Amino acid sequence: MNHHWGWDVALAVAVGGVFAAHALPPPWGTLAMMHCMLAVAGLWVFRRNRTGVRINSFAPPQARGVALALALLLMILLLVAMQSSLLLGLRWPSLVAGTAAAIATFFASRAWQRACRRALSSEDA
């Protein structure tokens, strides 16, 4: 269960793009966000088809913790991006949230892989 770090970079860019898209004016932000969300889904399908690894609720507890922590952080960043863009009319917080989401996604993806690999190696022993 090994994947190249380039996959983590591609996932991070796509996730960060979802957040940064809120900085664009109304029709373009939605279009950009849809493309980034399709890219995230496409990356997961590509990885699943290539490695056979599926993300589900039966993941090891350590990996589940990493995924839940990332999900919580991403929800907070999405709230900041949406509120600043829709209610306050500020665009720059969306760019900051996109950058933070991309960095967090990259490191969480690497940590998730390490946690799964550790759990699988301890089950084999």
mmCIF file of C-alpha atoms in Angstrom:
data_model
loop_
_atom_site.group_PDB
_atom_site.id
_atom_site.type_symbol
_atom_site.label_atom_id
_atom_site.label_comp_id
_atom_site.label_asym_id
_atom_site.label_seq_id
_atom_site.Cartn_x
_atom_site.Cartn_y
_atom_site.Cartn_z
ATOM 1 C CA MET A 1 0.000 0.000 0.000
ATOM 2 C CA ASN A 2 2.340 2.644 -1.262
ATOM 3 C CA HIS A 3 1.629 5.605 -3.436
ATOM 4 C CA HIS A 4 3.838 8.251 -4.903
ATOM 5 C CA TRP A 5 3.910 11.640 -3.162
ATOM 6 C CA GLY A 6 2.782 13.194 -6.462
ATOM 7 C CA TRP A 7 -0.674 11.780 -5.784
ATOM 8 C CA ASP A 8 -0.742 13.676 -2.486
ATOM 9 C CA VAL A 9 0.261 16.886 -4.260
ATOM 10 C CA ALA A 10 -2.473 16.452 -6.890
ATOM 11 C CA LEU A 11 -5.066 15.784 -4.182
ATOM 12 C CA ALA A 12 -3.884 18.797 -2.168
ATOM 13 C CA VAL A 13 -4.092 21.111 -5.183
ATOM 14 C CA ALA A 14 -7.609 19.889 -6.017
ATOM 15 C CA VAL A 15 -8.839 20.256 -2.427
ATOM 16 C CA GLY A 16 -7.209 23.669 -2.056
ATOM 17 C CA GLY A 17 -8.836 24.714 -5.321
ATOM 18 C CA VAL A 18 -12.283 23.996 -3.899
ATOM 19 C CA PHE A 19 -11.656 26.568 -1.191
ATOM 20 C CA ALA A 20 -9.772 29.104 -3.309
ATOM 21 C CA ALA A 21 -12.562 29.056 -5.909
ATOM 22 C CA HIS A 22 -14.675 31.160 -3.541
ATOM 23 C CA ALA A 23 -12.348 34.069 -4.331
ATOM 24 C CA LEU A 24 -13.604 34.199 -7.926
ATOM 25 C CA PRO A 25 -16.673 36.209 -8.953
ATOM 26 C CA PRO A 26 -20.024 34.354 -8.884
ATOM 27 C CA PRO A 27 -20.317 32.300 -12.052
ATOM 28 C CA TRP A 28 -16.608 31.494 -12.299
ATOM 29 C CA GLY A 29 -16.176 30.465 -8.682
ATOM 30 C CA THR A 30 -18.891 27.849 -8.953
ATOM 31 C CA LEU A 31 -17.470 26.463 -12.188
ATOM 32 C CA ALA A 32 -13.952 26.310 -10.784
ATOM 33 C CA MET A 33 -15.195 24.652 -7.600
ATOM 34 C CA MET A 34 -17.094 22.003 -9.589
ATOM 35 C CA HIS A 35 -13.982 21.196 -11.618
ATOM 36 C CA CYS A 36 -11.887 20.865 -8.475
ATOM 37 C CA MET A 37 -14.483 18.622 -6.834
ATOM 38 C CA LEU A 38 -14.557 16.433 -9.949
ATOM 39 C CA ALA A 39 -10.761 16.273 -9.804
ATOM 40 C CA VAL A 40 -10.901 15.070 -6.169
ATOM 41 C CA ALA A 41 -13.443 12.389 -7.077
ATOM 42 C CA GLY A 42 -11.429 11.399 -10.138
ATOM 43 C CA LEU A 43 -8.248 11.046 -8.088
ATOM 44 C CA TRP A 44 -10.005 8.777 -5.581
ATOM 45 C CA VAL A 45 -11.459 6.604 -8.370
ATOM 46 C CA PHE A 46 -8.072 6.459 -10.093
ATOM 47 C CA ARG A 47 -6.362 5.406 -6.867
ATOM 48 C CA ARG A 48 -9.040 2.846 -6.035
ATOM 49 C CA ASN A 49 -8.806 1.291 -9.502
ATOM 50 C CA ARG A 50 -5.027 1.292 -9.494
ATOM 51 C CA THR A 51 -4.329 0.045 -5.964
ATOM 52 C CA GLY A 52 -7.579 -1.620 -4.942
ATOM 53 C CA VAL A 53 -7.635 0.431 -1.718
ATOM 54 C CA ARG A 54 -11.071 1.715 -0.773
ATOM 55 C CA ILE A 55 -11.750 4.229 1.959
ATOM 56 C CA ASN A 56 -14.462 2.997 4.285
ATOM 57 C CA SER A 57 -15.470 2.885 7.919
ATOM 58 C CA PHE A 58 -13.379 -0.241 8.487
ATOM 59 C CA ALA A 59 -10.110 1.678 8.185
ATOM 60 C CA PRO A 60 -7.699 1.255 11.098
ATOM 61 C CA PRO A 61 -8.501 3.512 14.080
ATOM 62 C CA GLN A 62 -5.304 5.556 13.668
ATOM 63 C CA ALA A 63 -6.151 6.293 10.025
ATOM 64 C CA ARG A 64 -9.734 7.075 10.996
ATOM 65 C CA GLY A 65 -8.465 9.667 13.468
ATOM 66 C CA VAL A 66 -6.368 11.362 10.786
ATOM 67 C CA ALA A 67 -9.329 11.440 8.390
ATOM 68 C CA LEU A 68 -11.690 12.850 11.022
ATOM 69 C CA ALA A 69 -9.200 15.550 12.044
ATOM 70 C CA LEU A 70 -8.760 16.582 8.407
ATOM 71 C CA ALA A 71 -12.525 16.602 7.849
ATOM 72 C CA LEU A 72 -13.053 18.855 10.867
ATOM 73 C CA LEU A 73 -10.332 21.264 9.737
ATOM 74 C CA LEU A 74 -11.704 21.357 6.187
ATOM 75 C CA MET A 75 -15.229 22.085 7.456
ATOM 76 C CA ILE A 76 -13.918 25.020 9.485
ATOM 77 C CA LEU A 77 -11.925 26.344 6.519
ATOM 78 C CA LEU A 78 -14.922 25.969 4.216
ATOM 79 C CA LEU A 79 -17.076 27.904 6.647
ATOM 80 C CA VAL A 80 -14.483 30.694 6.759
ATOM 81 C CA ALA A 81 -14.188 30.777 2.964
ATOM 82 C CA MET A 82 -17.929 30.831 2.362
ATOM 83 C CA GLN A 83 -18.747 33.340 5.085
ATOM 84 C CA SER A 84 -16.017 35.759 4.064
ATOM 85 C CA SER A 85 -16.949 35.597 0.412
ATOM 86 C CA LEU A 86 -20.748 35.542 0.610
ATOM 87 C CA LEU A 87 -21.505 37.627 3.677
ATOM 88 C CA LEU A 88 -18.555 39.974 3.983
ATOM 89 C CA GLY A 89 -17.593 40.301 0.334
ATOM 90 C CA LEU A 90 -13.931 39.587 1.115
ATOM 91 C CA ARG A 91 -12.087 37.391 -1.362
ATOM 92 C CA TRP A 92 -8.621 37.039 0.179
ATOM 93 C CA PRO A 93 -9.649 34.775 3.115
ATOM 94 C CA SER A 94 -10.713 32.170 0.544
ATOM 95 C CA LEU A 95 -7.194 32.123 -0.879
ATOM 96 C CA VAL A 96 -5.710 31.725 2.591
ATOM 97 C CA ALA A 97 -8.210 28.946 3.379
ATOM 98 C CA GLY A 98 -7.349 27.235 0.072
ATOM 99 C CA THR A 99 -3.650 27.329 0.842
ATOM 100 C CA ALA A 100 -4.212 26.013 4.373
ATOM 101 C CA ALA A 101 -6.510 23.270 3.044
ATOM 102 C CA ALA A 102 -3.939 22.201 0.454
ATOM 103 C CA ILE A 103 -1.125 22.016 3.006
ATOM 104 C CA ALA A 104 -3.293 20.167 5.547
ATOM 105 C CA THR A 105 -4.524 17.721 2.900
ATOM 106 C CA PHE A 106 -0.997 16.905 1.772
ATOM 107 C CA PHE A 107 0.263 16.146 5.268
ATOM 108 C CA ALA A 108 -2.935 14.344 6.307
ATOM 109 C CA SER A 109 -2.769 12.137 3.227
ATOM 110 C CA ARG A 110 0.811 11.155 4.041
ATOM 111 C CA ALA A 111 -0.116 10.544 7.701
ATOM 112 C CA TRP A 112 -3.150 8.468 6.695
ATOM 113 C CA GLN A 113 -0.984 6.273 4.487
ATOM 114 C CA ARG A 114 1.588 5.771 7.262
ATOM 115 C CA ALA A 115 -1.142 4.909 9.789
ATOM 116 C CA CYS A 116 -2.702 2.359 7.448
ATOM 117 C CA ARG A 117 0.660 0.829 6.615
ATOM 118 C CA ARG A 118 1.536 0.606 10.328
ATOM 119 C CA ALA A 119 -1.803 -1.023 11.161
ATOM 120 C CA LEU A 120 -1.514 -3.522 8.313
ATOM 121 C CA SER A 121 2.028 -4.481 9.270
ATOM 122 C CA SER A 122 1.005 -5.047 12.899
ATOM 123 C CA GLU A 123 -1.884 -7.284 11.776
ATOM 124 C CA ASP A 124 0.462 -9.414 9.669
ATOM 125 C CA ALA A 125 2.888 -9.957 12.532
#
